[in-house]
Amino acid sequence: MKNILVINGHPDDKSLCHALAGSYQSGAAGAATCAVLHLCDLKFDPILRFGYREKMPLEPDLIRAQEMIRAADHIVFVYPSWWGTYPALLKGFLDRMWLPGFAFKFRPGKPFPEQFLRGKTGRVIVTMNTPIWFYRLVYRMPGVRGIRDCVMKFCGISPVQTTILSPIENKSPEYYQKLLAEIKSIGARDAKKIRQSSRP
């Protein structure tokens, strides 16, 4: 059975993103093994204090996260768009764990790295209040492009699909239930798709 990993980058365990991650997992569970990693539950220093000049020992939670990413066939990032990008917790998680030697390797004289996460597919699920058309056409989706292109595709994860949910504040309970049902359906479709892709 294929493995899916959902990474929830919202720092609040009572957030809509937390619920969306669970809905995706529920939808995918029938066709794949699906785990959820809530970054708010992990214990780690989010600051890459020496850049790449000096290695920082990885905390046990980050070692476990790397193992889960290696084992995953499909990786999903769920996060809110804050100031056009993503929360500091998610940025710190990537800075500390998405490292050379794990996700990629720089090659002397080459403009692009060796990609260690090839063969995996992905999805980015983002919540925001900015109108989707404005985020796409005016802001040019800085957060989505950062995660999708500069993090996931940079290390070989492809294709990466994008789901943007907006607006999400001050809505009725029925509206939120509709969003949760939509993400559950997407989880089911993704799981079915990656299961079928493994067939001879």
Tab-separated table of C-alpha atoms in Angstrom:
chain	number	residue	atom	x	y	z
A	1	MET	CA	0.000	0.000	0.000
A	2	LYS	CA	1.212	3.500	-0.822
A	3	ASN	CA	2.175	5.957	1.914
A	4	ILE	CA	0.909	9.527	2.210
A	5	LEU	CA	2.289	12.084	4.656
A	6	VAL	CA	0.318	15.220	5.536
A	7	ILE	CA	2.387	18.003	7.153
A	8	ASN	CA	0.287	20.600	8.965
A	9	GLY	CA	2.247	23.822	9.407
A	10	HIS	CA	-0.278	25.734	11.532
A	11	PRO	CA	0.964	26.385	15.103
A	12	ASP	CA	-2.549	26.153	16.607
A	13	ASP	CA	-4.023	22.700	17.224
A	14	LYS	CA	-7.534	24.187	17.154
A	15	SER	CA	-7.098	25.728	13.701
A	16	LEU	CA	-8.967	25.009	10.505
A	17	CYS	CA	-5.722	23.682	9.016
A	18	HIS	CA	-5.533	21.112	11.811
A	19	ALA	CA	-9.050	19.944	10.920
A	20	LEU	CA	-8.310	19.981	7.185
A	21	ALA	CA	-5.274	17.738	7.694
A	22	GLY	CA	-7.502	15.267	9.522
A	23	SER	CA	-10.120	15.407	6.771
A	24	TYR	CA	-7.517	14.698	4.102
A	25	GLN	CA	-6.262	11.744	6.146
A	26	SER	CA	-9.793	10.424	6.553
A	27	GLY	CA	-10.404	10.606	2.815
A	28	ALA	CA	-7.121	8.963	1.880
A	29	ALA	CA	-7.289	6.177	4.453
A	30	GLY	CA	-9.338	3.825	2.297
A	31	ALA	CA	-6.735	3.561	-0.453
A	32	ALA	CA	-3.419	4.377	1.219
A	33	THR	CA	-1.631	4.531	4.528
A	34	CYS	CA	-1.884	8.186	5.548
A	35	ALA	CA	-0.066	9.796	8.481
A	36	VAL	CA	-0.397	13.380	9.719
A	37	LEU	CA	2.497	15.348	11.165
A	38	HIS	CA	1.295	18.360	13.152
A	39	LEU	CA	4.308	20.644	13.531
A	40	CYS	CA	2.800	22.204	16.654
A	41	ASP	CA	3.332	18.852	18.400
A	42	LEU	CA	7.054	18.634	17.594
A	43	LYS	CA	9.878	19.787	19.829
A	44	PHE	CA	12.762	21.404	17.963
A	45	ASP	CA	14.695	24.638	17.627
A	46	PRO	CA	13.261	26.302	14.493
A	47	ILE	CA	16.350	28.459	13.912
A	48	LEU	CA	19.152	27.251	11.635
A	49	ARG	CA	21.685	29.047	13.785
A	50	PHE	CA	24.822	28.564	11.677
A	51	GLY	CA	23.341	28.331	8.194
A	52	TYR	CA	25.110	25.524	6.358
A	53	ARG	CA	28.491	26.453	7.861
A	54	GLU	CA	28.068	24.187	10.864
A	55	LYS	CA	25.713	21.254	11.379
A	56	MET	CA	23.134	21.362	14.151
A	57	PRO	CA	22.217	17.967	15.642
A	58	LEU	CA	18.671	17.014	14.715
A	59	GLU	CA	16.196	16.569	17.525
A	60	PRO	CA	14.400	13.174	17.666
A	61	ASP	CA	11.205	14.686	16.236
A	62	LEU	CA	13.092	15.993	13.192
A	63	ILE	CA	14.808	12.643	12.651
A	64	ARG	CA	11.397	10.988	12.751
A	65	ALA	CA	10.028	13.572	10.298
A	66	GLN	CA	12.825	12.815	7.842
A	67	GLU	CA	12.090	9.107	8.109
A	68	MET	CA	8.408	9.727	7.413
A	69	ILE	CA	9.230	11.886	4.385
A	70	ARG	CA	11.581	9.247	2.983
A	71	ALA	CA	8.875	6.592	3.362
A	72	ALA	CA	6.123	8.704	1.784
A	73	ASP	CA	5.044	8.353	-1.831
A	74	HIS	CA	2.909	11.501	-1.675
A	75	ILE	CA	3.556	14.546	0.539
A	76	VAL	CA	0.928	17.160	1.403
A	77	PHE	CA	1.652	20.518	3.036
A	78	VAL	CA	-1.276	22.238	4.777
A	79	TYR	CA	-0.775	25.765	6.099
A	80	PRO	CA	-2.350	29.230	6.348
A	81	SER	CA	-1.104	32.062	4.179
A	82	TRP	CA	0.292	34.700	6.536
A	83	TRP	CA	1.733	37.825	4.929
A	84	GLY	CA	1.595	36.036	1.592
A	85	THR	CA	3.745	33.093	2.619
A	86	TYR	CA	3.596	30.617	5.527
A	87	PRO	CA	4.009	30.532	9.319
A	88	ALA	CA	7.431	30.816	10.934
A	89	LEU	CA	6.966	27.331	12.411
A	90	LEU	CA	6.812	25.782	8.951
A	91	LYS	CA	9.753	27.845	7.712
A	92	GLY	CA	11.809	26.795	10.728
A	93	PHE	CA	10.877	23.156	10.203
A	94	LEU	CA	12.096	23.306	6.610
A	95	ASP	CA	15.266	25.212	7.496
A	96	ARG	CA	16.243	22.653	10.118
A	97	MET	CA	15.219	19.405	8.460
A	98	TRP	CA	15.053	19.846	4.658
A	99	LEU	CA	18.826	19.719	4.410
A	100	PRO	CA	21.605	18.945	1.930
A	101	GLY	CA	22.289	15.233	2.158
A	102	PHE	CA	18.670	14.493	3.016
A	103	ALA	CA	16.491	16.165	0.378
A	104	PHE	CA	19.151	17.227	-2.122
A	105	LYS	CA	22.873	17.558	-2.691
A	106	PHE	CA	24.725	20.478	-4.206
A	107	ARG	CA	27.009	19.520	-7.090
A	108	PRO	CA	30.197	21.484	-7.784
A	109	GLY	CA	29.925	23.368	-11.042
A	110	LYS	CA	26.264	22.448	-11.506
A	111	PRO	CA	23.422	25.006	-11.265
A	112	PHE	CA	20.915	22.419	-10.022
A	113	PRO	CA	21.265	19.894	-7.212
A	114	GLU	CA	21.016	16.139	-7.147
A	115	GLN	CA	17.406	15.446	-6.142
A	116	PHE	CA	16.905	12.843	-3.423
A	117	LEU	CA	13.092	12.950	-3.310
A	118	ARG	CA	12.408	12.027	-6.924
A	119	GLY	CA	9.527	9.635	-7.523
A	120	LYS	CA	7.283	11.308	-4.970
A	121	THR	CA	4.252	13.455	-5.774
A	122	GLY	CA	2.764	16.264	-3.732
A	123	ARG	CA	0.003	18.705	-2.950
A	124	VAL	CA	-0.111	22.117	-1.271
A	125	ILE	CA	-3.297	23.098	0.600
A	126	VAL	CA	-3.457	26.747	1.659
A	127	THR	CA	-6.048	28.741	3.586
A	128	MET	CA	-6.309	32.521	3.266
A	129	ASN	CA	-8.659	35.476	3.117
A	130	THR	CA	-7.127	37.174	0.092
A	131	PRO	CA	-9.280	36.646	-3.013
A	132	ILE	CA	-7.764	33.774	-4.982
A	133	TRP	CA	-7.648	35.724	-8.235
A	134	PHE	CA	-5.784	38.581	-6.495
A	135	TYR	CA	-3.307	36.198	-4.856
A	136	ARG	CA	-2.595	34.574	-8.218
A	137	LEU	CA	-2.492	37.589	-10.525
A	138	VAL	CA	-1.196	40.394	-8.289
A	139	TYR	CA	0.860	38.701	-5.571
A	140	ARG	CA	1.907	35.841	-7.909
A	141	MET	CA	1.426	33.250	-5.133
A	142	PRO	CA	4.710	33.751	-3.233
A	143	GLY	CA	3.979	31.192	-0.516
A	144	VAL	CA	2.713	28.543	-2.885
A	145	ARG	CA	5.622	29.024	-5.259
A	146	GLY	CA	8.022	28.917	-2.322
A	147	ILE	CA	6.759	25.550	-1.062
A	148	ARG	CA	5.860	24.014	-4.412
A	149	ASP	CA	8.784	25.133	-6.572
A	150	CYS	CA	11.638	26.084	-4.248
A	151	VAL	CA	11.148	23.293	-1.702
A	152	MET	CA	9.283	20.349	-3.215
A	153	LYS	CA	10.137	20.463	-6.914
A	154	PHE	CA	13.691	21.601	-6.145
A	155	CYS	CA	14.240	18.222	-4.493
A	156	GLY	CA	12.427	16.158	-7.126
A	157	ILE	CA	8.830	15.989	-5.858
A	158	SER	CA	6.637	16.258	-8.945
A	159	PRO	CA	3.934	16.846	-9.947
A	160	VAL	CA	2.706	19.067	-7.119
A	161	GLN	CA	-0.939	20.131	-7.185
A	162	THR	CA	-2.288	23.213	-5.426
A	163	THR	CA	-5.547	23.743	-3.536
A	164	ILE	CA	-6.298	27.266	-2.267
A	165	LEU	CA	-9.237	27.797	0.098
A	166	SER	CA	-10.446	31.391	0.440
A	167	PRO	CA	-12.014	33.219	2.188
A	168	ILE	CA	-12.018	31.289	5.449
A	169	GLU	CA	-12.760	33.768	8.278
A	170	ASN	CA	-16.134	34.542	9.830
A	171	LYS	CA	-18.064	31.921	7.893
A	172	SER	CA	-20.929	29.690	8.923
A	173	PRO	CA	-20.420	26.196	10.346
A	174	GLU	CA	-21.952	24.853	7.143
A	175	TYR	CA	-19.287	26.628	5.100
A	176	TYR	CA	-16.469	25.023	7.100
A	177	GLN	CA	-18.097	21.611	6.839
A	178	LYS	CA	-18.186	22.074	3.079
A	179	LEU	CA	-14.453	22.837	3.039
A	180	LEU	CA	-13.703	19.786	5.182
A	181	ALA	CA	-15.773	17.602	2.856
A	182	GLU	CA	-13.960	19.039	-0.170
A	183	ILE	CA	-10.550	18.209	1.294
A	184	LYS	CA	-11.707	14.736	2.327
A	185	SER	CA	-12.754	14.135	-1.277
A	186	ILE	CA	-9.383	15.400	-2.550
A	187	GLY	CA	-7.618	13.041	-0.147
A	188	ALA	CA	-9.625	10.116	-1.495
A	189	ARG	CA	-8.865	11.052	-5.100
A	190	ASP	CA	-5.154	11.516	-4.434
A	191	ALA	CA	-4.889	8.174	-2.647
A	192	LYS	CA	-6.722	6.382	-5.423
A	193	LYS	CA	-4.507	8.020	-8.035
A	194	ILE	CA	-1.214	7.063	-6.406
A	195	ARG	CA	-2.468	3.535	-5.756
A	196	GLN	CA	-3.342	3.137	-9.428
A	197	SER	CA	0.026	4.550	-10.480
A	198	SER	CA	1.765	1.608	-8.776
A	199	ARG	CA	-0.038	-0.977	-10.876
A	200	PRO	CA	1.960	-2.685	-13.668
